[in-house]
Amino acid sequence: MEIDPFIFRLSIFILSIFVGYYVVWSVTPSLHTPLMSVTNAISSVIIVGAIIAALSGNDGVVFSSSSIYGFLAIVLAAVNIFGGFLVTQRMLAMYKKKKKDK
Amino acid sequence: MSANISAILYLISGVLFILALRGLSSPETSRQGNLFGIIGMVIAVAVTFLSVGNFTSGFVYVLIFLAIGGSIGAFIAYRIPMTAMPELVAGFHSLVGLAAVFVAISAFINPAAFNLGAPGNIKLASLIEMAIGAAVGAITFSGSVIAFLKLQGIMSGAPVTFKGQHILNAMLLVLIVILTFYLCSTQSSNLFWILIAVSFLIGFLIIIPIGGADMPVVISMLNSYSGWAAAGIGFTLENTALIITGALVGSSGAILSYIMCKGMNRSFFNVILGGFGATEQTSRDQNKEQRPVKSGNADDAAFLMKNASSVIIVPGYGMAVAQAQHALREMVDTLKKNDIKVSYAIHPVAGRMPGHMNVLLAEANVPYDEVFELEEINNDFANADVAFVIGANDVTNPVAKTDPQSPIYGMPVLDVEKCKSVLFVKRSLSPGYAGIDNDLFYKENTLMLFADAKKMTEDITKNL
C-alpha cells in the first residue's frame, strides 16, 4: 500500500518539534528576547502562502476576491520579516563582552 | 521549476531557520545565526516566485506590496526603543496571526490556485488544516492585540474577569470543533466566516483576564500559537519550510512559557485562568499592621556603596519604566573606578518578556559576562556587601521562602536579604503585582530609597 504524502509531512512536523525543543533549550536565557523576535521573523515565512494567493488571479485580473487577501497578507508578513530580522540584528549588535584592556 | 527541486530548496530554508535558532546559544554566534535566518527567508521567497512562475503585472504588485510592508517593518525596527520590545513583539505576533487568517481565506475562496480542489469541493484533509490554521491564526491575532494594548497601557493591565468566563471559553472552544466538523461536511463559506469570528472572540476572551505582570507568559504563549498557525497553513500548502518553521516556533514559545511559569512557581493553567485574584485578599489582610522602615537619600546610598567591595544589582520592570538603564551603567562605571566589584542578577521573570532586562542592559553597554541568571548568582548574595534593587519587587521577597500561606510561596527568589545591606529603590511602599507586602522592606539591613529610579541613580552617581 502506498503511504499518503500527509504522513511524510506529519513526520517532518513531529521531528521538527523535537529539533525545536532541543535547540531552544540550548539558547542562553540572556538571548530570550532576540529569540522571540527572530522566531517572529521566521514564522512570517507564511509569506510563501501569501505570494501564491496573490498570484492566483486569472489572466489579466490582478485583484480578484482571493488575491486581495494574498496582497494584504504579503504586507503583514513583510512588516514582520523586515521588522523581525532587523530588530534582532539591532539587539544582537548590542551584546558585547567585557573589554580585555580594562 | 520542478516541484522536487523547490521542495528541496524549501527544506534547505527550513534547515537554515534551525541554524538561526541554534546560533542564539551564545552571543558570539548569534549574529551569524540571524544571517542564516535571512538567507533562509530569501531562498523561500525566491523559490515561491520561481515555482509560481507568473511574472506578469501581478508580480509587480507583489513586489510593490512587499516593499511597502518591508519599509514599514524596517522603519519600526530602527525607531523602536528597547524598552518597548514587549509591545513590539506582541504587535508582530498579531501580524503573523492575521496573515495566516488571510492566507487561509484566500485558499478557501480559490482552492484551485493551491491545488486543493475546486470551491465547494475542497479536499477534506486540506479543509481541516485550513480551518485549524485560520482558527489558531485568528486567536493569535486578537490575543496579541489585547496583549499589545495592555502592554502599551492603552488598556488597563488589571485582569478583567466576569462570572462564567471559563465556561464561556470552554463552550466557544467546543463550538469551534463543531463548526469545523460541519464545515467539512457542508463546505459552506458562511460556516468558515463564523469559525473565524468565533476564534477572534476566543483570543480576546482568553487574554483579557490575564494581569499585566503575567505578560511574560502571555507573550511566550502567543509566540507559540503563531508557530502552530504557521504550521497549520504549512500543511494546507504542503510546504516543508512552513511546517518546519511552525514546529520550531511552536515549541520555542512553549518552552519559554514553561520557563516563565517556573520562574513564578505557577502552573500554566493557573496563569491562563487568571491566577492571583483569589489569594490576594487574605494575604493583604494579614499584613495590615504598620511596620517601621528605614529610608535614606542618595547621600546615604553613595556612602554605603563607596565602602563596599562588591555590589550586586537587581534590575526589574521599574528600571525599564524609568528608562534608568543608562544612568545605572554610569553609576556602575563610577563604582568600578573605585575598585568595587559589580555584577547584575536577573530573575527569569524580571520585566515584561523573557530576557527583557538583558536586552536593556546590553543597550546600556553593560558587558553580558557581568550579567548573571538566578541560579548562577544566588549564592553570591551572602558574600556581597550591597544589593542594589532597582525596579524589582516580588522577585526579591523572602516571604516566598518562609511563609507557606503566601501566594508566591515556592517561587524562586533572589536571596537579596543575605547581603550585608540592601538598597531598595522604589517610588512608594506599595505592594508589587502579586498584591503582597515585601518583607524585605522591613529588614534591619534594608535602606529604602524613595524616588524615581533614574533620578535616584543619577543622584547617587553625583555623590560617589
XYZ file of C-alpha atoms in Angstrom:
566
model
C 0.000 0.000 0.000
C 1.234 3.460 -0.809
C 1.868 5.889 2.040
C -0.128 9.097 1.989
C 2.184 12.140 1.494
C 0.434 13.637 4.505
C 2.232 11.091 6.688
C 5.586 12.333 5.403
C 4.654 15.902 6.245
C 3.460 14.813 9.646
C 6.813 13.073 10.225
C 8.672 16.249 9.318
C 6.409 18.194 11.641
C 6.877 15.891 14.627
C 10.647 15.651 14.147
C 10.889 19.441 13.823
C 9.118 19.848 17.134
C 11.829 17.735 18.719
C 14.601 19.626 16.928
C 12.999 22.861 18.135
C 12.757 21.515 21.657
C 16.454 20.718 21.926
C 17.660 23.762 20.024
C 15.618 26.187 22.103
C 16.713 24.674 25.426
C 20.286 25.423 24.397
C 19.502 29.106 23.846
C 21.102 31.167 26.589
C 18.466 32.926 28.767
C 20.052 36.316 28.131
C 19.084 35.971 24.465
C 15.442 35.076 25.037
C 14.182 38.408 23.727
C 16.107 38.117 20.430
C 14.837 34.511 20.284
C 11.273 35.785 20.324
C 11.874 38.437 17.705
C 13.692 36.023 15.390
C 11.052 33.307 15.734
C 8.610 36.030 14.842
C 10.539 36.839 11.719
C 10.907 33.241 10.564
C 7.279 32.347 11.206
C 6.499 35.010 8.627
C 7.714 32.526 6.036
C 3.940 32.232 5.757
C 4.554 34.864 3.082
C 5.069 31.992 0.627
C 1.368 31.213 1.009
C 0.562 34.897 0.629
C 2.539 35.124 -2.620
C 0.796 32.073 -4.091
C -2.546 33.580 -3.079
C -1.698 36.970 -4.574
C -0.617 35.488 -7.892
C -3.677 33.249 -8.114
C -5.740 35.753 -10.131
C -6.792 34.572 -13.576
C -5.096 36.028 -16.654
C -5.218 39.784 -16.715
C -7.080 40.127 -13.422
C -4.622 41.159 -10.722
C -7.067 41.875 -7.938
C -9.645 39.143 -7.514
C -11.538 38.386 -4.331
C -8.958 35.779 -3.336
C -5.788 37.567 -4.428
C -6.631 40.679 -2.399
C -6.273 38.618 0.776
C -2.937 37.452 -0.566
C -1.716 41.002 -1.093
C -2.855 42.026 2.392
C -1.050 39.026 3.866
C 2.093 39.970 1.934
C 2.140 43.419 3.526
C 1.635 41.986 7.027
C 4.241 39.267 6.601
C 6.733 41.705 5.039
C 6.407 44.073 8.018
C 7.222 41.121 10.207
C 10.094 39.749 8.167
C 11.947 43.037 7.802
C 10.979 44.291 11.242
C 11.778 40.993 12.941
C 15.180 40.359 11.400
C 16.321 43.983 11.639
C 15.301 44.452 15.243
C 17.007 41.157 16.114
C 20.137 42.367 14.332
C 19.960 45.621 16.261
C 19.622 43.832 19.578
C 22.352 41.287 18.919
C 24.770 44.048 17.934
C 24.448 45.415 21.466
C 25.623 42.276 23.243
C 29.279 42.930 23.946
C 31.898 41.227 26.034
C 33.918 42.980 28.677
C 36.850 44.821 27.141
C 40.072 42.984 27.886
C 42.205 46.087 28.421
C 40.245 47.183 31.490
C 10.854 24.967 -11.548
C 10.204 21.311 -10.838
C 8.237 20.504 -7.703
C 11.018 18.291 -6.372
C 13.694 20.949 -6.660
C 11.534 23.538 -4.975
C 10.678 21.064 -2.206
C 14.398 20.524 -1.585
C 15.046 24.267 -1.533
C 12.213 24.755 0.950
C 13.832 22.065 3.079
C 17.130 23.958 2.926
C 15.478 27.139 4.085
C 13.883 25.178 6.937
C 17.325 23.923 7.958
C 18.694 27.471 7.823
C 15.949 28.537 10.221
C 17.025 25.784 12.627
C 20.586 27.125 12.410
C 19.274 30.637 13.080
C 17.872 29.475 16.410
C 20.928 27.347 17.118
C 23.100 30.469 16.778
C 21.369 32.010 19.767
C 23.081 29.578 22.132
C 25.763 32.205 22.624
C 26.022 35.919 21.806
C 29.123 35.302 19.655
C 27.359 33.004 17.209
C 24.023 34.798 17.341
C 24.713 37.375 14.629
C 25.739 34.639 12.223
C 22.556 32.776 13.160
C 20.445 35.778 12.254
C 22.185 35.896 8.875
C 21.253 32.231 8.278
C 17.670 33.144 9.046
C 17.701 35.948 6.488
C 19.225 33.683 3.819
C 16.590 31.057 4.573
C 13.851 33.629 4.089
C 15.319 34.906 0.807
C 15.511 31.341 -0.528
C 11.911 30.591 0.474
C 10.576 33.742 -1.199
C 12.664 33.290 -4.363
C 11.625 29.652 -4.743
C 7.989 30.619 -4.391
C 8.291 33.193 -7.173
C 10.045 30.705 -9.436
C 7.624 27.864 -8.810
C 4.554 30.012 -9.386
C 6.326 31.310 -12.494
C 3.817 34.081 -13.057
C 5.856 37.188 -13.871
C 3.013 39.318 -15.197
C 1.584 42.514 -13.768
C 0.566 40.647 -10.612
C 4.244 40.009 -9.887
C 4.970 43.751 -9.976
C 2.200 44.355 -7.468
C 3.622 41.632 -5.223
C 6.957 43.438 -5.221
C 5.262 46.762 -4.512
C 3.320 45.358 -1.551
C 6.451 43.591 -0.338
C 8.311 46.895 -0.446
C 5.528 48.726 1.399
C 5.438 46.149 4.200
C 9.220 45.887 4.252
C 9.773 49.617 4.646
C 7.177 49.866 7.404
C 8.893 46.953 9.183
C 12.381 48.404 8.748
C 11.229 51.819 9.932
C 9.694 50.313 13.083
C 12.751 48.161 13.729
C 15.097 51.158 13.704
C 12.891 53.538 15.643
C 11.580 51.311 18.423
C 13.138 51.979 21.852
C 14.492 48.839 23.538
C 12.160 49.358 26.494
C 9.185 48.879 24.151
C 10.335 45.471 22.957
C 7.454 43.533 24.607
C 4.867 45.695 22.810
C 6.709 45.285 19.540
C 6.850 41.509 19.802
C 3.153 41.342 20.750
C 2.327 43.541 17.764
C 4.384 41.367 15.413
C 2.655 38.223 16.684
C -0.694 39.719 15.781
C 0.518 40.296 12.215
C 1.605 36.676 11.797
C -1.781 35.565 13.093
C -3.708 37.822 10.732
C -1.532 36.858 7.765
C -2.338 33.201 8.496
C -6.050 34.021 8.541
C -5.799 35.872 5.204
C -3.913 33.043 3.530
C -6.487 30.555 4.786
C -9.348 32.724 3.497
C -7.694 33.067 0.113
C -7.147 29.317 -0.096
C -10.780 28.751 0.819
C -12.071 31.121 -1.868
C -9.712 29.944 -4.578
C -8.520 26.418 -3.717
C -7.506 25.687 -7.295
C -4.555 28.082 -7.022
C -3.184 25.929 -4.194
C -4.037 22.575 -5.835
C -6.599 21.819 -3.170
C -9.595 21.082 -5.367
C -12.450 23.305 -6.532
C -14.506 25.795 -4.484
C -17.218 23.870 -2.661
C -15.290 20.668 -3.161
C -12.059 21.109 -1.239
C -10.141 18.021 -0.138
C -11.205 17.004 3.352
C -7.706 16.972 4.876
C -6.929 20.388 3.391
C -10.138 21.797 4.753
C -9.373 20.610 8.276
C -5.826 22.000 8.077
C -7.178 25.265 6.714
C -9.735 25.539 9.500
C -7.072 24.862 12.145
C -4.679 27.382 10.585
C -7.380 30.048 10.363
C -8.692 29.430 13.888
C -5.280 29.446 15.563
C -4.244 32.445 13.469
C -7.344 34.374 14.499
C -6.816 33.525 18.187
C -3.195 34.658 17.891
C -4.288 37.895 16.253
C -6.937 39.053 18.690
C -4.993 37.737 21.705
C -1.865 39.614 20.636
C -3.813 42.808 20.016
C -5.127 42.677 23.592
C -1.636 41.888 24.915
C -0.284 44.826 22.914
C -2.950 47.206 24.258
C -2.264 46.079 27.817
C 1.487 46.461 27.474
C 1.142 49.827 25.776
C -1.075 50.981 28.650
C -3.967 51.807 26.297
C -5.943 49.122 28.074
C -5.657 48.674 31.825
C -3.245 45.916 32.846
C -5.664 44.818 35.530
C -7.285 41.440 34.886
C -10.825 41.693 33.524
C -12.900 38.882 34.963
C -16.580 38.096 34.990
C -18.750 35.249 36.148
C -18.907 32.186 33.950
C -15.829 33.249 31.999
C -14.216 29.825 31.916
C -17.453 28.102 30.996
C -17.987 30.567 28.155
C -14.458 29.981 26.843
C -14.869 26.222 27.050
C -18.189 26.434 25.213
C -16.667 28.544 22.460
C -13.847 26.021 22.030
C -16.382 23.230 21.678
C -18.267 25.409 19.204
C -15.107 25.692 17.079
C -14.802 21.919 16.903
C -18.472 21.599 15.925
C -18.134 24.339 13.300
C -15.076 22.632 11.815
C -16.983 19.373 11.637
C -19.946 20.946 9.817
C -17.639 22.987 7.624
C -16.096 19.752 6.391
C -19.420 18.127 5.632
C -21.134 21.144 4.026
C -18.178 23.214 2.654
C -20.312 26.256 3.458
C -18.447 29.557 3.311
C -20.767 31.040 5.945
C -19.562 28.473 8.458
C -15.973 29.361 7.565
C -16.596 33.041 8.357
C -18.372 32.173 11.612
C -15.449 29.932 12.557
C -13.027 32.822 12.093
C -15.265 35.243 14.010
C -15.602 32.852 16.959
C -11.827 32.348 17.001
C -11.255 36.112 17.145
C -13.617 36.209 20.104
C -11.776 33.412 21.918
C -8.405 35.121 21.511
C -9.919 38.250 23.005
C -11.555 36.406 25.896
C -8.553 34.335 26.943
C -6.205 37.314 27.214
C -8.391 39.919 28.985
C -8.420 38.069 32.347
C -4.622 37.921 32.462
C -2.897 40.614 34.509
C -0.140 42.910 33.274
C 2.611 41.186 35.207
C 1.783 37.775 33.744
C 2.654 39.190 30.347
C 5.918 37.210 30.028
C 3.827 34.030 29.933
C 1.231 35.507 27.593
C 3.760 36.754 25.071
C 5.566 33.421 25.037
C 2.267 31.611 24.662
C 1.180 33.771 21.724
C 4.622 33.215 20.219
C 3.881 29.519 20.377
C 0.400 29.968 18.852
C 1.774 31.955 15.919
C 4.021 28.973 15.227
C 1.167 26.464 15.300
C -0.866 28.718 12.993
C 2.026 28.797 10.513
C 2.334 25.009 10.728
C -1.385 24.591 10.064
C -1.099 26.704 6.917
C 2.068 24.781 6.032
C 0.084 21.545 5.963
C -2.552 23.160 3.760
C 0.047 24.423 1.301
C 2.071 21.198 1.594
C 5.097 23.373 2.213
C 8.041 21.925 4.171
C 9.612 25.280 5.060
C 6.392 26.397 6.716
C 5.869 23.105 8.537
C 9.422 23.072 9.931
C 9.267 26.729 10.932
C 5.853 26.363 12.508
C 7.052 23.428 14.600
C 10.222 25.306 15.651
C 8.382 28.462 16.653
C 5.609 26.500 18.315
C 7.970 24.543 20.530
C 10.131 27.603 21.186
C 7.176 29.567 22.506
C 6.012 26.611 24.555
C 9.422 26.251 26.214
C 9.580 29.961 27.000
C 6.101 29.792 28.549
C 7.260 26.868 30.658
C 10.396 28.720 31.818
C 8.330 31.791 32.716
C 5.765 29.752 34.633
C 8.539 28.016 36.534
C 10.045 31.410 37.367
C 6.775 32.268 39.081
C 6.195 28.789 40.510
C 2.790 28.651 38.851
C 1.244 26.141 36.573
C 0.459 27.154 33.031
C -3.265 26.685 33.616
C -3.124 28.787 36.738
C -1.812 31.718 34.679
C -4.269 31.223 31.835
C -7.216 31.002 34.168
C -6.239 34.281 35.784
C -4.483 33.079 38.977
C -3.642 35.532 41.737
C -7.079 37.042 42.352
C -8.375 34.547 44.897
C -5.458 34.524 47.328
C -4.750 38.242 47.138
C -7.278 39.361 49.726
C -6.275 37.111 52.606
C -2.589 37.909 52.408
C -3.304 41.623 52.287
C -5.340 41.471 55.458
C -2.617 39.652 57.335
C -0.094 42.337 56.602
C -2.228 45.244 57.685
C -0.153 46.342 60.694
C 2.282 49.187 60.137
C 5.903 48.234 60.437
C 8.798 50.662 60.610
C 11.022 51.095 57.585
C 14.354 52.830 57.281
C 14.536 55.263 54.456
C 17.532 57.133 53.177
C 18.682 59.504 50.486
C 21.215 59.390 47.674
C 23.957 60.525 50.018
C 23.472 57.556 52.368
C 23.349 55.160 49.448
C 26.536 56.567 47.953
C 28.268 56.256 51.319
C 27.280 52.600 51.682
C 28.388 51.727 48.191
C 31.676 53.610 48.420
C 32.641 51.478 51.393
C 31.586 48.222 49.789
C 33.918 45.880 47.983
C 31.227 44.114 45.977
C 27.828 45.254 44.792
C 25.086 43.189 43.132
C 22.472 44.994 41.085
C 18.960 43.574 40.821
C 17.027 45.238 38.000
C 13.314 44.809 37.338
C 10.479 46.196 35.285
C 10.646 49.521 37.164
C 14.049 50.138 35.617
C 12.521 49.827 32.170
C 9.640 52.149 33.052
C 12.008 54.807 34.395
C 14.433 54.282 31.453
C 17.130 54.088 34.107
C 19.479 51.614 32.399
C 21.915 54.245 31.110
C 22.018 56.114 34.410
C 22.598 52.780 36.127
C 25.500 51.970 33.873
C 27.097 55.364 34.643
C 26.759 54.659 38.335
C 28.400 51.273 37.878
C 31.255 52.857 35.908
C 31.941 55.181 38.816
C 31.832 52.260 41.252
C 34.270 50.299 39.121
C 36.691 53.224 39.109
C 36.741 52.866 42.883
C 37.689 49.193 42.503
C 34.319 47.878 43.556
C 33.250 44.603 42.026
C 29.827 44.900 40.363
C 27.606 42.205 38.914
C 23.982 42.048 37.823
C 21.422 39.454 38.951
C 18.469 38.753 36.664
C 15.387 36.850 37.727
C 13.736 34.815 34.939
C 10.508 36.856 35.126
C 12.045 40.287 35.647
C 10.448 42.606 33.108
C 7.547 42.038 30.784
C 9.029 39.395 28.483
C 11.708 36.691 28.604
C 15.184 38.256 28.545
C 13.819 41.809 28.729
C 16.360 43.017 31.316
C 19.298 41.503 29.439
C 18.453 43.492 26.329
C 18.117 46.739 28.257
C 21.463 46.216 29.979
C 23.064 45.314 26.662
C 21.643 48.522 25.228
C 23.332 50.473 28.000
C 26.635 48.796 27.034
C 26.794 46.503 30.024
C 29.042 43.582 29.017
C 26.998 40.382 29.014
C 29.572 38.486 31.069
C 28.769 40.720 34.058
C 25.103 39.717 33.911
C 24.058 36.519 35.707
C 20.941 34.386 35.929
C 19.295 33.492 39.211
C 20.965 30.089 39.707
C 24.391 31.402 38.801
C 24.467 34.259 41.264
C 22.119 33.411 44.122
C 24.874 32.052 46.355
C 26.929 35.205 45.919
C 24.497 37.450 47.803
C 25.767 36.105 51.125
C 29.269 37.355 50.304
C 28.278 40.680 48.769
C 28.281 43.966 50.666
C 25.471 45.819 48.942
C 22.483 44.697 46.893
C 21.018 47.495 44.796
C 17.419 46.634 43.914
C 16.151 48.880 41.155
C 12.621 48.383 39.899
C 12.277 44.784 41.073
C 9.971 43.771 43.905
C 8.254 40.389 44.184
C 11.286 38.529 42.835
C 13.228 39.583 45.957
C 10.514 38.856 48.512
C 11.831 36.464 51.199
C 8.226 35.542 52.024
C 8.372 33.131 49.092
C 10.761 31.023 51.161
C 9.291 31.443 54.640
C 5.504 31.763 54.530
C 3.554 28.798 53.124
C 0.388 30.950 53.274
C 1.754 33.456 50.792
C 0.504 33.306 47.197
C 4.080 33.439 45.947
C 5.315 30.698 48.304
C 7.705 28.400 46.474
C 8.557 30.895 43.766
C 12.323 31.037 43.212
C 13.545 34.402 44.529
C 16.857 36.201 44.649
C 18.393 35.911 48.145
C 18.864 39.656 48.373
C 18.342 39.780 52.146
C 21.560 37.832 52.704
C 23.622 40.841 51.651
C 25.201 42.974 54.356
C 22.993 45.840 53.281
C 20.192 46.244 50.787
C 19.384 49.438 48.911
C 15.863 49.322 47.575
C 14.899 51.988 45.026
C 11.147 52.371 44.851
C 8.568 55.107 44.487
C 6.481 54.084 47.500
C 5.791 51.167 49.822
C 3.007 49.885 47.591
C 2.995 46.134 47.015
C 4.078 44.518 43.762
C 1.821 42.845 41.248
C 1.163 39.833 43.459
C -0.544 42.289 45.820
C 1.578 41.235 48.769
C 3.864 43.168 51.042
C 7.585 42.661 50.618
C 9.202 41.593 53.911
C 12.470 42.907 52.616
C 11.274 46.499 53.188
C 11.263 45.982 56.956
C 14.549 44.142 57.410
C 17.230 45.617 59.667
C 19.720 45.855 56.834
C 17.413 47.400 54.235
C 17.543 51.062 53.337
C 14.622 52.266 51.262
C 15.339 54.939 48.668
C 12.002 56.502 47.784
C 12.412 58.153 44.387
C 12.198 57.712 40.669
C 14.743 55.051 39.716
C 16.518 57.176 37.133
C 16.751 60.294 39.255
C 17.952 58.369 42.308
C 20.638 56.585 40.317
C 21.881 59.882 38.891
C 21.948 61.455 42.335
C 23.926 58.564 43.764
C 26.480 58.902 40.975
C 26.917 62.582 41.833
C 27.509 61.699 45.461
C 30.007 58.925 44.833
